[in-house]
Coordinates of C-alpha atoms and ligand atoms in Angstrom, one line a residue:
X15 CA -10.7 -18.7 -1.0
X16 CA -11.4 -20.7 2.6
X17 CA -12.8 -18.6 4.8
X18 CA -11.1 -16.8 7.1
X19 CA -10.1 -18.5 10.3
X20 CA -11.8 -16.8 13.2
X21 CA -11.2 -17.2 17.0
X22 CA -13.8 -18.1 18.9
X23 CA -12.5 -19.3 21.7
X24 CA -10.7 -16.3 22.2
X25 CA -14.1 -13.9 22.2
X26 CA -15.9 -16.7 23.9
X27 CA -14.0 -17.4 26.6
X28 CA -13.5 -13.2 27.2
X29 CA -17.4 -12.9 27.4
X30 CA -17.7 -15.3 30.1
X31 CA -14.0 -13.6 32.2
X32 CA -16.3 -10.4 31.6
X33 CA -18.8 -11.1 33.8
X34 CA -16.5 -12.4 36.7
X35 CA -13.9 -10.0 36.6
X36 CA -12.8 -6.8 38.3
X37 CA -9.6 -5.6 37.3
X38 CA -8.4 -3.6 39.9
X39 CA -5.5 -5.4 41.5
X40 CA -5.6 -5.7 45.4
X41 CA -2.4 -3.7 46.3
X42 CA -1.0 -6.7 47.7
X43 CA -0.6 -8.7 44.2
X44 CA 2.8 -9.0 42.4
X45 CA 2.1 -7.0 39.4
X46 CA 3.3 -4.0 41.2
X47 CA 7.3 -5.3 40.9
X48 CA 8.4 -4.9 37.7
X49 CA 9.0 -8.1 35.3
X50 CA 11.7 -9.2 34.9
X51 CA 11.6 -10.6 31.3
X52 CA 10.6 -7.6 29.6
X53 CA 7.5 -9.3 29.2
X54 CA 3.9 -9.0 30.6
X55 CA 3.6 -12.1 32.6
X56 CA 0.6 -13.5 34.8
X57 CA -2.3 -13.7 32.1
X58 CA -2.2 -16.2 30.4
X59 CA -5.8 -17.1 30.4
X60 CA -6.3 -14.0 28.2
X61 CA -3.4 -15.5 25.7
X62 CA -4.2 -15.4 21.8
X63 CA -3.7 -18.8 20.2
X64 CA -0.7 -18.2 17.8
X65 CA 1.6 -19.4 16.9
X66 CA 5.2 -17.4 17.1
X67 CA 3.0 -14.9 18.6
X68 CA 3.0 -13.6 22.6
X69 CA -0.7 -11.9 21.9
X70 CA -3.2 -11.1 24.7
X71 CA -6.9 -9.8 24.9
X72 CA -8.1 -8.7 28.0
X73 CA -12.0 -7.8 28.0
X74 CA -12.9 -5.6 31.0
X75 CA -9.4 -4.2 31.6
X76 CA -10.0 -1.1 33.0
X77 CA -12.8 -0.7 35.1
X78 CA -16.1 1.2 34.1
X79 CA -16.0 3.7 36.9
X80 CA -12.1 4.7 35.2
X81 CA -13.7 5.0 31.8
X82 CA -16.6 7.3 32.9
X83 CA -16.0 10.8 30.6
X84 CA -12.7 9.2 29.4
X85 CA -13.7 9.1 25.8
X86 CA -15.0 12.8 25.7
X87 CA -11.5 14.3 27.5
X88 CA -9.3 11.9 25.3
X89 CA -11.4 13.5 22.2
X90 CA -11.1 16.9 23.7
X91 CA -7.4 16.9 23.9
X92 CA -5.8 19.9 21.5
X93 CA -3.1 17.6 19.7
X94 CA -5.1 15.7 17.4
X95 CA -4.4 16.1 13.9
X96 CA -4.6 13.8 10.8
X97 CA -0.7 13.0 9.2
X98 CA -0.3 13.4 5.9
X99 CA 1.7 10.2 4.4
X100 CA 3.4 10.7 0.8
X101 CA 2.4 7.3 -0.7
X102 CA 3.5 7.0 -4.6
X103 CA 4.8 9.9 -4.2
X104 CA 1.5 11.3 -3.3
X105 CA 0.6 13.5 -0.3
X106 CA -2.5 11.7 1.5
X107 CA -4.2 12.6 4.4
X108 CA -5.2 10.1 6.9
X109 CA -8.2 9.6 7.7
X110 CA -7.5 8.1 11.8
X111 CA -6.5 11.3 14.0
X112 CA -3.1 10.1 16.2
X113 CA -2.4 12.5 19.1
X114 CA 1.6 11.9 20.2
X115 CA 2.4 11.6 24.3
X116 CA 6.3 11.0 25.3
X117 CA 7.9 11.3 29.0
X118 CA 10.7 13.5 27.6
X119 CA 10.4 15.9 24.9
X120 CA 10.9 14.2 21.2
X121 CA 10.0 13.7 18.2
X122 CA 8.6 10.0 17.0
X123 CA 9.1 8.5 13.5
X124 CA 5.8 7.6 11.9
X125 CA 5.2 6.2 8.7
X126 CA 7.5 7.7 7.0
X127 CA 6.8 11.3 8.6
X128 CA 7.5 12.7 12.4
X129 CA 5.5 14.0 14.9
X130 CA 6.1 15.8 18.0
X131 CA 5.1 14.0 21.1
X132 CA 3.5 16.1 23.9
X133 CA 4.0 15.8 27.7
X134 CA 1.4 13.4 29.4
X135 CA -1.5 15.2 30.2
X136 CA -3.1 14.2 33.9
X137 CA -5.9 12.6 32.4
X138 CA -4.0 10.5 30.4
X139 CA -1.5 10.0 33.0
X140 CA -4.0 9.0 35.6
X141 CA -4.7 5.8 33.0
X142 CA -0.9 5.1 32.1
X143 CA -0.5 4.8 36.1
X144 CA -3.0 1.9 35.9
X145 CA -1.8 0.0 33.0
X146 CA 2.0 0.1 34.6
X147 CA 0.7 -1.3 37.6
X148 CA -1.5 -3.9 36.7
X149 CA 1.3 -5.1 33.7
X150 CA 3.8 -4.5 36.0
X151 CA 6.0 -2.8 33.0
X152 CA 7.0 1.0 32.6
X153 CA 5.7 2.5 29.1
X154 CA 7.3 6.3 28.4
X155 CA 5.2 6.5 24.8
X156 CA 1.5 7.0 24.1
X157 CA 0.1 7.2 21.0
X158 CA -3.7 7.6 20.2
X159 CA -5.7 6.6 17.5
X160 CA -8.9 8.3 16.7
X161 CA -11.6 6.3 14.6
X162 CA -14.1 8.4 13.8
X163 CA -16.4 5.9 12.3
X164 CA -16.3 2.4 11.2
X165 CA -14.7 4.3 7.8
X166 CA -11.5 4.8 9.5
X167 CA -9.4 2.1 10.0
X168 CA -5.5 1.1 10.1
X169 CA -4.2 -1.4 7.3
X170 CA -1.9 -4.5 7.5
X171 CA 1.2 -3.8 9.5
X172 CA 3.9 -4.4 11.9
X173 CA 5.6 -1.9 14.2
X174 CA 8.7 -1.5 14.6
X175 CA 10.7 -4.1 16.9
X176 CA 12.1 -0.8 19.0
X177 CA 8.8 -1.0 20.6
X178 CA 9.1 -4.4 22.8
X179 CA 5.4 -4.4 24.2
X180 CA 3.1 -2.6 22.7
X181 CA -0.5 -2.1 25.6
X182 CA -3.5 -0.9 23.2
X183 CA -6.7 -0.1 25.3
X184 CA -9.6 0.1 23.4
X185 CA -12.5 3.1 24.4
X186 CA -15.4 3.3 22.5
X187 CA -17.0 1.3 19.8
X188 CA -16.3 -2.5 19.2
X189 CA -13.7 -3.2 16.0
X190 CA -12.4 -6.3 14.8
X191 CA -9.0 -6.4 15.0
X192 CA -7.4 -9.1 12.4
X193 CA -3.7 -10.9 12.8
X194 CA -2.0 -12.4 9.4
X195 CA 1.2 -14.2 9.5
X196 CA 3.9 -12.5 7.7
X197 CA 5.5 -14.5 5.1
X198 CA 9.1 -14.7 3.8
X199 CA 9.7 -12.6 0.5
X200 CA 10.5 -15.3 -1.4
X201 CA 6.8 -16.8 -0.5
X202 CA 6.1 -14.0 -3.1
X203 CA 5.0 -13.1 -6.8
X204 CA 4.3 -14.8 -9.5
X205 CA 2.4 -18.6 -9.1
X206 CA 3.7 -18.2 -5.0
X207 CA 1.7 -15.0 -4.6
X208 CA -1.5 -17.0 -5.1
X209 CA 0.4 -19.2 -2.0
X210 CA 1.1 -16.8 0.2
X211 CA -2.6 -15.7 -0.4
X212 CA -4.1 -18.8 0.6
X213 CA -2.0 -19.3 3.7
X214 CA -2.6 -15.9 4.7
X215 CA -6.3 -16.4 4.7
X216 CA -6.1 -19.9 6.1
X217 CA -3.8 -18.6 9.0
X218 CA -5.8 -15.2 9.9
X219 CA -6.7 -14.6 13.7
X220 CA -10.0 -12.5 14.0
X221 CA -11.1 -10.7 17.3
X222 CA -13.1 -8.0 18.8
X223 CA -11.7 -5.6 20.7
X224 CA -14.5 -4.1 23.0
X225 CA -14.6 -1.0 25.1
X226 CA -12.1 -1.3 28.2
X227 CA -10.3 -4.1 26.7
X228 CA -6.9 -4.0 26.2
X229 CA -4.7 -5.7 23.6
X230 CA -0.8 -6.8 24.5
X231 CA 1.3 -7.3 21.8
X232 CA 4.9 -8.5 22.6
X233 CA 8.2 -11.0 22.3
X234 CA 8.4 -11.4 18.4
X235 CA 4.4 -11.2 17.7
X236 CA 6.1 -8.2 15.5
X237 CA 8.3 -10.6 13.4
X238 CA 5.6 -13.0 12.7
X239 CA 2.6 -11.3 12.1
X240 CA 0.9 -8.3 10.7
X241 CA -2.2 -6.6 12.2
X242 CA -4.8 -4.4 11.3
X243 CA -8.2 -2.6 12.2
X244 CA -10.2 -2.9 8.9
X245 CA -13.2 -0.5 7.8
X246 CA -16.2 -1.4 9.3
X247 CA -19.1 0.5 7.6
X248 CA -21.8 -0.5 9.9
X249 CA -20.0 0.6 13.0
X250 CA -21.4 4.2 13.6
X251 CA -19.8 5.0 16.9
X252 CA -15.9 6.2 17.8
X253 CA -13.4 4.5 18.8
X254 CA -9.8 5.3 20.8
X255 CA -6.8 3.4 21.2
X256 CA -4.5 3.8 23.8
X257 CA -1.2 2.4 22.5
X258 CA 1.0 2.4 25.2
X259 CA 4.7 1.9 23.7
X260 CA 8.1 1.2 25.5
X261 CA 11.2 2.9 23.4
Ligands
AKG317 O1 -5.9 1.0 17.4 C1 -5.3 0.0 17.8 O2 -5.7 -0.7 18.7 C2 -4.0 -0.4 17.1 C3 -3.4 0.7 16.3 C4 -2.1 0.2 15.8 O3 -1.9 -0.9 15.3 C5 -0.9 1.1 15.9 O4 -1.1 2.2 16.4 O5 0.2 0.7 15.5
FE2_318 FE1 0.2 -1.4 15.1

């Protein structure tokens, strides 16, 4: 099997923005209207190379005097709990913790199950103030990931399409996060599984998502390609996700 594509440029090129940059906007800066395409617009230094794909990574996103204690009062938050998923008809618990945060009272479909979403605590709030105003877009759903260790992890997938941008921010440990095309069904089984294999590895996107970063997933990046967060065993340390969602 070739070896996986990686992206250097990407991680590269965010190592050197991390020194420069300072991400609070002056208050005078556009990304306070918002945009009018539905899109995130304005940062397209921190685009993703792919193709079909509107994908950015933005190293240093929020500020390190916003992320002091944020971890600990994310982690501390009562609503954490592990879904259980019925795969093959078999009742598994998962091993990431999500914790569910909606603007109005509701219940979100996940993986096959539901869960509650809570109102917006302040401390949460206080951060989905900053990413609407420096994205310059409204988001009404949070979900969390919790990643205990480099033992949890999310597999391949896509999210649903109702959710036009997706806004992850990344506290905590480092974790790969890795983008494979999706392919048409009839790309699969049989001699065109070993195909689909090939291109899939030949095609995959690799980057690190580092504390304060955020990732921005939108347009039909959903449609095209899968994503995941695979198990890292020699990453000791938490992470969170933010995933800000628009419904
Ligand atoms: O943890 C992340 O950054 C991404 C998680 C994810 O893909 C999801 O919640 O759909
Ligand atoms: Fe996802």
């Amino acid at each position: 099997m070739p070896p996986k594509r990686k992206a250097p440029p990407v991680t590269a090129s965010r190592k050197r923005a991390r020194a420069s940059s300072s991400l609070s906007p002056p208050p005078s800066e556009p990304a306070e209207q918002p945009s009018p395409e539905g899109r995130v617009t304005g940062f397209d230094q921190f685009r993703v190379p792919l193709l079909e794909g509107d994908v950015l990574y933005i190293p240093d996103f929020l500020p390190p005097a916003d992320a002091e204690g944020l971890y600990a009062a994310l982690a501390a938050l009562p609503d954490w709990h592990h879904p259980t998923l019925r795969i093959y008809n078999r009742a598994v618990q998962q091993s990431r913790a999500v914790a569910v945060y909606a603007s109005s009272p509701r219940t979100i479909k996940y993986s096959g199950t539901e869960i509650r979403a809570h109102a917006f605590p302040p401390v949460l709030e206080r951060v989905r103030r900053t990413v609407e105003a420096r994205l310059a877009q409204r988001f009404d759903v949070c979900m969390l990931n919790r990643y205990d260790d480099g033992g949890v992890y999310i597999g391949r997938h896509s999210d649903t399409c109702e959710n036009l941008i997706i806004a992850s921010l990344s506290l905590g440990a480092a974790r790969s996060f890795v983008m494979t095309p999706r392919m048409p069904p009839r790309a699969a089984g049989g001699e065109g599984e070993e195909r689909r294999r090939e291109l899939e590895a030949r095609e995959t996107v690799r980057f690190t998502m580092q504390d304060r970063s955020l990732v921005v997933m939108q347009g039909k990046t959903q449609d095209y390609w899968k994503h995941e967060i695979p198990k890292e065993r020699r990453v000791k340390e938490g992470r969170i996700s933010l995933t800000f969602r628009q419904t």
